[in-house]
Amino acid sequence: MAEILVLVDHVDGEVKKVTFELLTLARAYGDAAAVWVGPGYEGAKDKLAEYGVSKVYVAADEELTSYVVAPKVELLAQLVADRSPAAVFVAATGEGKEIAGRLAVRTESGVLTDVVGLADGFVGEHSIFGGAIVTHAKVTKGTPIIAVRPNSTAPEASPSTPEEEQVSVTLSDAAKGARVVEKVVQEKGERPELTEAAIVVSGGRGVGGADNFKLIEELADSLGAAVGASRAATDAGWYPHTFQVGQTGKTVSPQLYIAVGISGAIQHRAGMQTSKTIVAINKDSEAPIFELVDFGVVGDLFQVAPQLTEEINKRK
Ligand code: FAD
């Protein structure tokens, strides 16, 4: 079977869940070959082997992670030229999409980003216009480069004993054009990471202030969920911008998305419309978010959210 290269998304050796999703997806269409860039592989190899990896290309050189995304692109471009994989899968994160775009240019290939499903022949599914339209697209030139959104596939373990191959790349001057000068590791709270969480509870302008966001946090904690926010809430300074969901924020696709005091503007939908089940709490029955929901509660969030939290906590 042809190889599918899967770029491992990891932070200092800690592999993100989306990688296991990509490996699961890759196994359905060929041999899943992981590409590891940077240090930390030894600590992660057993975990990768749980997901049916046939081979791991390891580029452990620390220098590769010193220069933003360009070195990863050069390495992948070299692997595409040398190994002729059937496709390359990356996570549709900010970094993953930049890598996908650059790699497509380097390899003169087509690219699909923000894919939420895949069919035979690497036909990618996209959800657009607030989820109202689903489109299917296929790469017709070169090697399909496909950026898949986190949470699009359920990761399935399949133990394997991957072959390992050390690879290296000589970086061009162009790849060294921008260097990482500082890494700020954000404090990891108790909650799951927003783009990887299975459940997200987001608050909007209806929450009415920074202090009131504790209602959103309490509801999120009762469900083991991540907290998100609309741009109205982040612009008002009620919640940090890193938690913004939407066109100019993060894209999430959890199993369950609960929108609290959010109207459902198109720019917000762009970041959450592919969530599997959507619930909204809003006092305005005409709010556009209700066009999108699986379950809606028309009511005052200051009454509904605490009752919901209490009820969920009771049932634990
Ligand atoms: P509002 O639209 O003001 O809605 C608040 C809702 O709360 C209302 O529906 C109201 O009925 C309800 N409410 C009020 N009080 C209560 C209560 N007590 N109980 C229950 N419900 C209550 N927005 C994003 O979210 N993410 C983005 O990434 C983003 N990017 C943008 C990019 C561009 C270029 C532009 C132009 C806009 C962008 N926006 C984005 C802004 C977007 O257009 C909306 O303005 C924003 O999403 C509105 O946020 P909201 O729903 O919280 O506020």
XYZ file of C-alpha atoms and ligand atoms in Angstrom:
369
model
C 0.000 0.000 0.000
C 1.169 3.523 -0.700
C 2.380 5.589 2.216
C 0.482 8.533 3.588
C 2.732 10.965 5.415
C 1.256 12.317 8.640
C 3.062 15.255 10.228
C 3.059 14.699 13.988
C 1.697 17.719 15.859
C 3.518 17.878 19.166
C 4.728 20.417 21.684
C 8.118 19.452 23.109
C 7.349 15.768 22.638
C 3.763 15.860 23.869
C 1.686 14.588 20.945
C -1.624 16.324 20.269
C -4.764 14.205 19.951
C -5.291 15.372 16.362
C -2.226 13.343 15.330
C -3.930 10.121 16.443
C -6.992 11.170 14.463
C -4.865 11.764 11.360
C -3.107 8.415 11.771
C -6.471 6.659 12.078
C -7.669 8.405 8.918
C -4.435 7.604 7.060
C -4.766 3.888 7.876
C -8.058 3.811 6.023
C -6.353 4.862 2.783
C -2.830 3.450 2.945
C 0.150 2.883 5.229
C 0.313 5.573 7.895
C 3.861 6.961 8.011
C 4.439 9.495 10.770
C 6.885 12.366 10.304
C 8.455 13.513 13.551
C 10.272 16.841 13.600
C 12.349 18.059 16.535
C 13.381 16.547 19.857
C 11.236 14.348 22.118
C 10.615 11.328 19.884
C 11.910 8.726 22.343
C 9.301 9.698 24.920
C 6.465 9.590 22.382
C 7.297 6.562 20.239
C 5.236 4.038 22.220
C 2.179 6.244 22.029
C 2.547 6.645 18.246
C 2.958 2.871 17.857
C -0.481 2.401 19.438
C -2.060 3.981 16.358
C -1.055 1.605 13.583
C 1.959 3.494 12.308
C 3.920 1.478 9.749
C 6.946 3.771 9.719
C 8.237 6.867 11.467
C 10.532 9.321 9.729
C 12.449 10.988 12.538
C 14.147 14.334 11.974
C 15.349 14.974 15.494
C 17.621 17.916 14.722
C 16.668 20.703 17.154
C 17.566 23.271 14.489
C 14.449 22.240 12.542
C 12.224 23.708 15.208
C 14.224 26.922 15.537
C 12.922 28.500 12.353
C 9.114 28.687 12.442
C 7.501 26.486 9.742
C 9.855 26.674 6.749
C 12.197 23.814 7.788
C 9.257 21.453 8.298
C 8.123 22.326 4.779
C 11.597 21.628 3.356
C 11.724 18.273 5.118
C 8.243 17.266 3.938
C 9.017 18.442 0.390
C 12.120 16.252 0.418
C 10.110 13.250 1.662
C 7.457 13.839 -0.998
C 10.166 13.896 -3.701
C 11.994 10.819 -2.333
C 9.092 8.604 -1.253
C 6.221 9.639 -3.549
C 3.546 9.250 -0.854
C -0.110 8.904 -1.834
C -0.934 11.997 0.239
C 0.289 14.196 3.091
C -1.959 14.838 6.087
C -1.435 17.702 8.540
C -3.644 19.136 11.267
C -5.726 22.123 10.165
C -4.294 24.322 12.884
C -2.763 27.733 12.222
C 0.682 26.172 11.812
C -0.586 23.105 9.960
C -2.418 25.202 7.379
C 0.643 27.347 6.778
C 2.725 24.225 6.271
C 0.102 22.753 3.922
C -0.003 25.884 1.771
C 3.767 26.232 1.538
C 4.221 22.510 0.852
C 1.675 22.643 -1.960
C 3.654 25.462 -3.601
C 6.969 23.659 -3.107
C 5.698 20.374 -4.562
C 3.438 21.952 -7.201
C 0.509 20.101 -5.681
C -3.079 20.875 -4.842
C -4.066 21.512 -1.246
C -7.301 21.087 0.709
C -7.552 22.852 4.057
C -10.152 22.668 6.832
C -11.296 19.267 5.658
C -13.900 17.719 7.981
C -14.283 14.366 6.241
C -12.542 12.273 3.616
C -13.758 9.770 1.007
C -12.047 7.423 -1.458
C -9.688 9.157 -3.863
C -8.838 11.731 -1.179
C -12.057 13.628 -1.769
C -12.225 16.151 1.043
C -15.440 17.362 2.639
C -15.834 21.012 3.644
C -18.616 22.646 5.585
C -19.258 26.227 4.511
C -21.692 29.130 4.972
C -22.471 28.360 8.575
C -22.782 24.661 7.863
C -25.585 25.290 5.345
C -23.571 23.822 2.477
C -21.265 20.834 2.292
C -18.798 20.770 -0.601
C -16.512 18.014 -1.828
C -13.170 18.781 -3.423
C -10.349 16.740 -4.871
C -6.739 17.524 -5.617
C -6.058 17.080 -9.324
C -2.382 17.954 -9.420
C 0.649 16.527 -7.665
C 0.434 14.929 -4.222
C -2.784 15.677 -2.301
C -1.843 17.879 0.668
C -4.720 17.695 3.115
C -5.187 19.709 6.308
C -7.819 18.027 8.470
C -9.645 19.790 11.285
C -9.148 18.426 14.797
C -12.059 16.270 16.026
C -13.122 15.278 12.486
C -12.400 11.589 13.119
C -12.463 9.488 16.261
C -8.962 8.163 16.986
C -8.823 4.354 16.993
C -5.898 2.456 18.427
C -4.298 -0.375 16.450
C -0.998 -1.509 17.959
C 1.963 -1.638 15.584
C 5.734 -1.968 15.556
C 6.808 0.870 13.330
C 10.020 0.871 11.397
C 12.128 3.952 12.173
C 14.206 5.934 9.740
C 16.341 8.907 10.696
C 16.095 11.671 8.119
C 17.808 15.009 7.827
C 17.503 18.040 5.660
C 19.986 20.766 4.795
C 18.129 23.978 5.332
C 18.210 26.578 2.585
C 18.949 30.215 3.454
C 15.294 30.982 2.679
C 14.144 28.510 5.334
C 16.280 30.351 7.862
C 14.601 33.647 7.022
C 12.642 33.798 10.286
C 13.866 32.398 13.579
C 11.970 31.632 16.774
C 13.401 34.015 19.379
C 11.188 33.158 22.331
C 8.698 30.468 23.263
C 6.106 31.314 25.865
C 4.541 28.167 27.206
C 1.034 28.951 28.303
C 0.117 27.665 31.677
C -1.777 24.464 31.242
C -4.921 24.704 33.288
C -7.159 21.887 34.376
C -9.350 22.268 31.310
C -8.732 20.576 27.954
C -7.183 22.579 25.129
C -9.883 24.470 23.209
C -9.301 23.030 19.714
C -8.907 19.474 21.000
C -11.743 19.381 23.540
C -14.635 16.974 23.053
C -16.970 19.519 24.684
C -16.764 23.321 24.481
C -18.893 25.793 26.427
C -18.658 29.343 25.039
C -19.939 32.612 26.416
C -20.869 35.742 24.498
C -21.977 39.309 25.058
C -25.055 38.042 26.874
C -22.793 36.957 29.745
C -22.499 40.649 30.531
C -19.070 40.924 32.159
C -15.780 39.271 33.085
C -16.948 38.157 36.531
C -19.989 36.437 35.090
C -17.735 34.205 33.019
C -17.435 32.055 36.134
C -20.926 30.741 35.202
C -19.484 29.557 31.884
C -16.438 28.077 33.603
C -18.569 26.253 36.160
C -20.762 24.771 33.436
C -17.642 23.787 31.462
C -16.062 22.177 34.526
C -19.176 20.160 35.278
C -18.774 18.595 31.822
C -14.968 18.421 31.685
C -15.170 20.917 28.823
C -13.011 23.709 27.440
C -14.181 27.326 27.677
C -14.597 29.460 24.558
C -15.848 32.981 23.920
C -17.333 35.084 21.150
C -15.409 38.035 19.819
C -17.817 40.418 21.534
C -16.746 38.885 24.849
C -13.012 38.861 24.097
C -13.031 42.381 22.614
C -14.744 43.599 25.771
C -11.859 42.114 27.764
C -14.108 39.655 29.603
C -12.117 36.618 28.487
C -8.649 36.294 26.879
C -8.411 36.469 23.083
C -6.777 33.029 22.898
C -10.193 31.564 23.744
C -12.045 33.324 20.915
C -13.974 30.997 18.628
C -14.710 32.068 15.072
C -13.372 33.394 11.816
C -10.645 35.420 13.479
C -10.303 33.090 16.436
C -9.970 29.347 16.897
C -11.837 26.741 14.877
C -13.391 24.032 17.007
C -15.269 20.903 16.040
C -16.184 19.167 19.306
C -18.771 16.467 19.921
C -20.796 19.043 21.870
C -20.742 22.863 21.621
C -22.813 24.908 24.046
C -23.251 28.573 23.075
C -24.376 30.722 25.990
C -25.537 34.292 25.309
C -24.163 34.178 21.762
C -26.294 35.433 18.851
C -24.729 33.214 16.166
C -23.148 35.733 13.783
C -21.660 34.214 10.629
C -18.130 34.974 11.846
C -18.773 33.017 15.050
C -20.368 30.133 13.166
C -17.303 29.882 10.950
C -15.401 28.598 13.970
C -17.914 26.111 15.385
C -20.406 25.095 12.727
C -18.934 21.593 12.279
C -19.508 20.713 15.950
C -21.409 17.431 16.087
C -24.147 18.571 18.489
C -24.889 22.243 19.082
C -26.844 23.593 22.042
C -27.684 27.252 22.622
C -28.985 29.159 25.617
C -30.335 32.545 24.556
C -33.176 34.711 25.810
C -34.100 35.815 22.269
C -36.015 33.080 20.466
C -35.250 34.865 17.159
C -31.463 34.733 17.650
C -29.788 33.290 14.517
C -27.930 30.699 16.602
C -31.222 28.802 16.886
C -31.104 28.113 13.102
C -28.036 26.016 13.748
C -28.785 24.157 16.951
C -29.750 20.585 17.724
C -31.175 21.691 21.086
C -32.096 25.224 22.104
C -33.121 26.741 25.406
C -34.915 30.088 25.204
C -34.248 31.613 28.574
C -32.114 33.831 30.746
C -28.629 32.363 30.983
C -28.310 33.583 34.577
C -31.077 31.160 35.487
C -30.504 28.361 32.980
C -26.695 27.967 33.186
C -26.460 27.527 37.001
C -29.416 25.112 37.008
C -27.794 23.088 34.252
C -24.464 23.015 36.101
C -26.167 21.921 39.308
C -28.125 19.176 37.561
C -25.043 17.824 35.765
C -23.019 17.848 38.980
C -25.818 15.972 40.773
C -25.747 13.214 38.183
C -22.012 12.610 38.358
P -24.220 39.606 20.287
O -24.362 39.464 18.823
O -24.428 40.942 20.878
O -25.237 38.558 20.944
C -25.442 38.441 22.309
C -26.577 37.458 22.502
O -26.774 37.252 23.887
C -27.910 37.935 21.929
O -28.403 36.957 21.035
C -28.800 38.079 23.154
O -30.144 37.687 22.899
C -28.162 37.119 24.109
N -28.398 37.464 25.519
C -28.242 38.687 26.114
N -28.513 38.592 27.433
C -28.831 37.298 27.664
C -29.221 36.579 28.826
N -29.299 37.164 30.029
N -29.523 35.253 28.708
C -29.441 34.630 27.514
N -29.090 35.268 26.370
C -28.777 36.583 26.447
N -17.187 36.998 16.255
C -16.810 35.870 16.860
O -17.473 35.375 17.784
N -15.647 35.259 16.472
C -14.868 35.725 15.484
O -13.829 35.139 15.199
C -15.260 36.911 14.813
N -14.544 37.408 13.799
C -14.996 38.530 13.133
C -14.305 38.980 12.015
C -14.766 40.087 11.330
C -14.006 40.556 10.105
C -15.931 40.754 11.760
C -16.444 41.957 11.009
C -16.616 40.321 12.861
C -16.160 39.203 13.570
N -16.842 38.707 14.687
C -16.448 37.545 15.262
C -17.939 39.479 15.318
C -19.315 38.975 14.959
O -19.761 39.628 13.783
C -20.304 39.303 16.091
O -20.279 40.688 16.347
C -20.010 38.570 17.389
O -19.872 37.194 17.145
C -21.155 38.800 18.364
O -20.864 38.189 19.577
P -22.057 37.736 20.531
O -22.903 36.756 19.840
O -21.433 37.345 21.812
O -22.809 39.111 20.793
